[in-house]
mmCIF file of C-alpha atoms in Angstrom:
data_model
loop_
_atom_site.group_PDB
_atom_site.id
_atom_site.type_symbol
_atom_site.label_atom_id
_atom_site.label_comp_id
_atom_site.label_asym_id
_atom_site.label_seq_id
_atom_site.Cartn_x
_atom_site.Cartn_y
_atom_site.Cartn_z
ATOM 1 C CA UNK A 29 4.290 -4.353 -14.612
ATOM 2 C CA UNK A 30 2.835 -1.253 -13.942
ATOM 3 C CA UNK A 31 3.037 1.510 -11.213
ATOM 4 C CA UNK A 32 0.120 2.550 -10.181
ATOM 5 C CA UNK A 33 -1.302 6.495 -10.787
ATOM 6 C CA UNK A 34 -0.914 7.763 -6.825
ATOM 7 C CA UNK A 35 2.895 8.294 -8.097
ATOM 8 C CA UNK A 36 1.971 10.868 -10.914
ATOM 9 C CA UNK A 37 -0.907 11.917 -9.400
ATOM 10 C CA UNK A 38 1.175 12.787 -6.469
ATOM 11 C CA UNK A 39 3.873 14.747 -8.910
ATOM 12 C CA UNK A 40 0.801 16.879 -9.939
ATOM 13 C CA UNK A 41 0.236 17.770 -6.799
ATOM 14 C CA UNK A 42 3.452 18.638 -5.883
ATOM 15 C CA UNK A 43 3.264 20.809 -9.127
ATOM 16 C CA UNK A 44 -0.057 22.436 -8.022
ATOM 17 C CA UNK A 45 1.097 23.351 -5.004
ATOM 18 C CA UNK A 46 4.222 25.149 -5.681
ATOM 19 C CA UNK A 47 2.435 27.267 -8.487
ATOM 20 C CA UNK A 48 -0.089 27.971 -7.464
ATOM 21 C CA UNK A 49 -0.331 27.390 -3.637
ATOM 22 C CA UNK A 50 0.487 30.890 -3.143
ATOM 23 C CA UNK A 51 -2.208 32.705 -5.055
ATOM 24 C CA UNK A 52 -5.319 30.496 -3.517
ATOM 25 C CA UNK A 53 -4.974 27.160 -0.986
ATOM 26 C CA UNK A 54 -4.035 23.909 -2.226
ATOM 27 C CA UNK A 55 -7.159 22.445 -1.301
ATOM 28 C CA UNK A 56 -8.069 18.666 -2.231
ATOM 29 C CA UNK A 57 -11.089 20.326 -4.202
ATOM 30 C CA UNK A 58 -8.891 22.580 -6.346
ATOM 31 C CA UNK A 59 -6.238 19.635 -6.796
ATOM 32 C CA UNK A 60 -9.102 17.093 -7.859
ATOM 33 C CA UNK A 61 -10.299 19.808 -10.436
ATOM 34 C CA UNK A 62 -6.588 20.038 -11.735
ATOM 35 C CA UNK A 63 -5.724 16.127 -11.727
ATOM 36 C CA UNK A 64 -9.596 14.755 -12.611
ATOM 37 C CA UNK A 65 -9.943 13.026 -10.146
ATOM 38 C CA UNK A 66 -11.442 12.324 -7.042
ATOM 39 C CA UNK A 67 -11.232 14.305 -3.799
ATOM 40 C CA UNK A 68 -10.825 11.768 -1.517
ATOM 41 C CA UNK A 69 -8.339 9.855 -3.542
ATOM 42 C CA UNK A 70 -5.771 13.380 -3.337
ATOM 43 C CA UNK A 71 -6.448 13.479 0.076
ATOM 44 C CA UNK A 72 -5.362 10.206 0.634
ATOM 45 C CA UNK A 73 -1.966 10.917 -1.671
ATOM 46 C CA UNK A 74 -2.030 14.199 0.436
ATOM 47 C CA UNK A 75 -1.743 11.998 3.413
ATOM 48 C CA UNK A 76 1.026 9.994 2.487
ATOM 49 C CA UNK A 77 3.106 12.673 1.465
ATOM 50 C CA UNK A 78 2.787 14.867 4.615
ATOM 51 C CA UNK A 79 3.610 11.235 6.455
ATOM 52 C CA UNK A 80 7.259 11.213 3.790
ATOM 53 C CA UNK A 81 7.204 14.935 5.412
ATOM 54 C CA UNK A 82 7.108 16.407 1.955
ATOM 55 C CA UNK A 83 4.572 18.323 2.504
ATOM 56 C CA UNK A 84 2.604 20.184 5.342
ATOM 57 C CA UNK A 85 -1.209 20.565 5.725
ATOM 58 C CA UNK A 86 -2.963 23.754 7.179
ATOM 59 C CA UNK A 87 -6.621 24.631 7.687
ATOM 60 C CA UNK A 88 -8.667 27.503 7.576
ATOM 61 C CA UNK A 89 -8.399 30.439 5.552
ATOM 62 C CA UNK A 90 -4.383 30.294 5.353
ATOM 63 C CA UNK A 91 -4.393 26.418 4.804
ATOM 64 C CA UNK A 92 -4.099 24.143 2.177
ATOM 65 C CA UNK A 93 -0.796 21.784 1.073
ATOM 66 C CA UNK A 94 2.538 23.493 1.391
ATOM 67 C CA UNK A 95 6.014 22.040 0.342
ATOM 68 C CA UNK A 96 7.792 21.245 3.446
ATOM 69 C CA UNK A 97 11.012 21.338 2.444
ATOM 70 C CA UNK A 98 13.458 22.804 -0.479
ATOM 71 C CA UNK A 99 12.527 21.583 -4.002
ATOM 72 C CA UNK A 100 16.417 20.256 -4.433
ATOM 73 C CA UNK A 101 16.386 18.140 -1.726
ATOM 74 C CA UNK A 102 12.600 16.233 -2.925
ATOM 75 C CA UNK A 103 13.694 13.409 -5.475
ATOM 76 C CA UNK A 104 11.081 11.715 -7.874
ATOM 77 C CA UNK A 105 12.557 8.544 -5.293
ATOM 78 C CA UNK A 106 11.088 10.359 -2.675
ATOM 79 C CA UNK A 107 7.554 10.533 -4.091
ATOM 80 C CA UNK A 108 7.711 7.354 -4.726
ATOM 81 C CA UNK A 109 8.372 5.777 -1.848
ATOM 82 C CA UNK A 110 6.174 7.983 -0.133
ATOM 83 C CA UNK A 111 3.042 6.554 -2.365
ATOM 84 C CA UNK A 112 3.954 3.349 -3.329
ATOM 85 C CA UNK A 113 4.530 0.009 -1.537
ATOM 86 C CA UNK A 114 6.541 -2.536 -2.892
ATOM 87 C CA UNK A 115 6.487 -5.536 -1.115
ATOM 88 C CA UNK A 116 10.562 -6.500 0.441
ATOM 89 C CA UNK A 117 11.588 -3.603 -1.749
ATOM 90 C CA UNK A 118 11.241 -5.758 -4.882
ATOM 91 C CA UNK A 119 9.797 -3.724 -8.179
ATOM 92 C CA UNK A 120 9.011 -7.093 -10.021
ATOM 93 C CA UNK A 121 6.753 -9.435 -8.796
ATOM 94 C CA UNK A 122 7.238 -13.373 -9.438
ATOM 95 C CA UNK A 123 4.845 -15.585 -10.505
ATOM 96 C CA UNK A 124 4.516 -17.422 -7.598
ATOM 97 C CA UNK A 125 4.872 -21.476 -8.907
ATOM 98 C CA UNK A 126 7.170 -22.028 -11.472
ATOM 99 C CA UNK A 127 7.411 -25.663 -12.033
ATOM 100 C CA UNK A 128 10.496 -27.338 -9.955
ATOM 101 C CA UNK A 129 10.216 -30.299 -12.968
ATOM 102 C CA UNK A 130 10.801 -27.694 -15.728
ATOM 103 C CA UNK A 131 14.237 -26.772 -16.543
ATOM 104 C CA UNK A 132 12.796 -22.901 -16.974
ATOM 105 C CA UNK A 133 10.639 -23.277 -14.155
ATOM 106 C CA UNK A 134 13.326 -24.231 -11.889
ATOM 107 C CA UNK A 135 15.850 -21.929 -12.841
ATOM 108 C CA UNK A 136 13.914 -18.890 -13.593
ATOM 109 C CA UNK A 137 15.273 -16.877 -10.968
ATOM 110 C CA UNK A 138 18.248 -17.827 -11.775
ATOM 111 C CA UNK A 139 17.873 -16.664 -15.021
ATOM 112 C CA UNK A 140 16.045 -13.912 -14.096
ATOM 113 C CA UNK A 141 16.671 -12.211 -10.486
ATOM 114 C CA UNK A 142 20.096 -10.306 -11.545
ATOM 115 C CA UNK A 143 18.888 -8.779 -14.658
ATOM 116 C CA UNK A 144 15.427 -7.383 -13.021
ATOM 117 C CA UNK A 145 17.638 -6.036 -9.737
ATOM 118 C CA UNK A 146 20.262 -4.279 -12.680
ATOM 119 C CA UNK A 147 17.038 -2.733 -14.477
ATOM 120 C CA UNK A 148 15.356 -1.836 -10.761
ATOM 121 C CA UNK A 149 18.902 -0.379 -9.535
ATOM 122 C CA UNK A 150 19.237 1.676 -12.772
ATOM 123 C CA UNK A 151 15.616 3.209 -12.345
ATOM 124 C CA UNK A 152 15.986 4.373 -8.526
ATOM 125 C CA UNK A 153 19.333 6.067 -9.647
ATOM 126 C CA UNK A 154 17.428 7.873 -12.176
ATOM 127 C CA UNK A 155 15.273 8.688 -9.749
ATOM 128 C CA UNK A 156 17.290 9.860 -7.318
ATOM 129 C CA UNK A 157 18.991 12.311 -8.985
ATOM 130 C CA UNK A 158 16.249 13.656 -10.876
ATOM 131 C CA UNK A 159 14.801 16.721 -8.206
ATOM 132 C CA UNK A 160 11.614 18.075 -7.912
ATOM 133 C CA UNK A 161 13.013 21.459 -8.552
ATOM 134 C CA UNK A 162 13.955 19.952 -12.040
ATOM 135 C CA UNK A 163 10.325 18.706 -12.364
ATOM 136 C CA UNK A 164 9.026 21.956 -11.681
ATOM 137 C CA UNK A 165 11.153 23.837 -14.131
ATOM 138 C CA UNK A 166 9.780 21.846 -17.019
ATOM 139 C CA UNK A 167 6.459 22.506 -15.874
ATOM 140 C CA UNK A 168 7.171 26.284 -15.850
ATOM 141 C CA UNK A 169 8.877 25.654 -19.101
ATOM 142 C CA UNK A 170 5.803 24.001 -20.788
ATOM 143 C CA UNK A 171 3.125 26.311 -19.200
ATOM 144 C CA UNK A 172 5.201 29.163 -20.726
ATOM 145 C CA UNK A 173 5.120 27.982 -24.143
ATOM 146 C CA UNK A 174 1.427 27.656 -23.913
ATOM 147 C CA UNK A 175 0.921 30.887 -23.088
#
């Protein structure tokens, strides 16, 4: 399993724009230089998060991404959700035959479907209470040590 980069590339932005957003526009050009990557794949991410209304989008001289609400009240769940689908809100995908003549194969989610909704359960709690504010602290915290 893995999740796919819009959710960390997405974090970045939300970085980007809070520190620097107010010295220059948090353009998808000045993003893409920040995350390597390409334009058009933050303004897509930029999409989806002003569609989670996490973030507003201005043009023109004044424009750019802005945070559209407090950084408390924006979980790393949020994010999430607002850049990745998971199909019927399941994290782990199933193989999609397991053999109905094998004892494994026709127990498996038996065997399996508690333990993955424990670990998926534990990981949106995390989530949830970890804030964007608390994000954003690090990344002051880190930037000031490399200075």
């Amino acid at each position: 399993m893995q999740i796919s980069s819009r959710f960390t590339i997405a974090i970045h932005i939300l970085i980007c724009v809070d520190l620097f957003g107010r010295d220059e526009p948090a353009t998808s050009e000045s993003l893409a230089g920040s995350i390597g990557a390409h334009p058009v794949v933050i303004r897509r991410i930029l999409g989806q998060l002003r569609r989670a209304g996490l973030i507003t989008v201005a043009r023109g001289r004044e424009g750019g991404a802005h945070i559209a609400r407090p950084l408390e009240e924006i979980t790393i769940a949020d994010i999430f959700h607002a850049v990745e689908s998971i199909g019927d809100d399941r994290l782990f995908s199933f193989h999609e035959n397991p053999n109905p003549s094998c004892p494994v194969g026709r127990n498996i989610h038996n065997i399996l479907d508690g333990h993955l909704a424990s670990i998926q359960q534990a990981m949106e709690r995390t989530m949830e209470s970890t804030t964007l504010a608390d994000v954003i602290a690090e990344a002051r915290e880190q930037m000031g040590e490399e200075d």
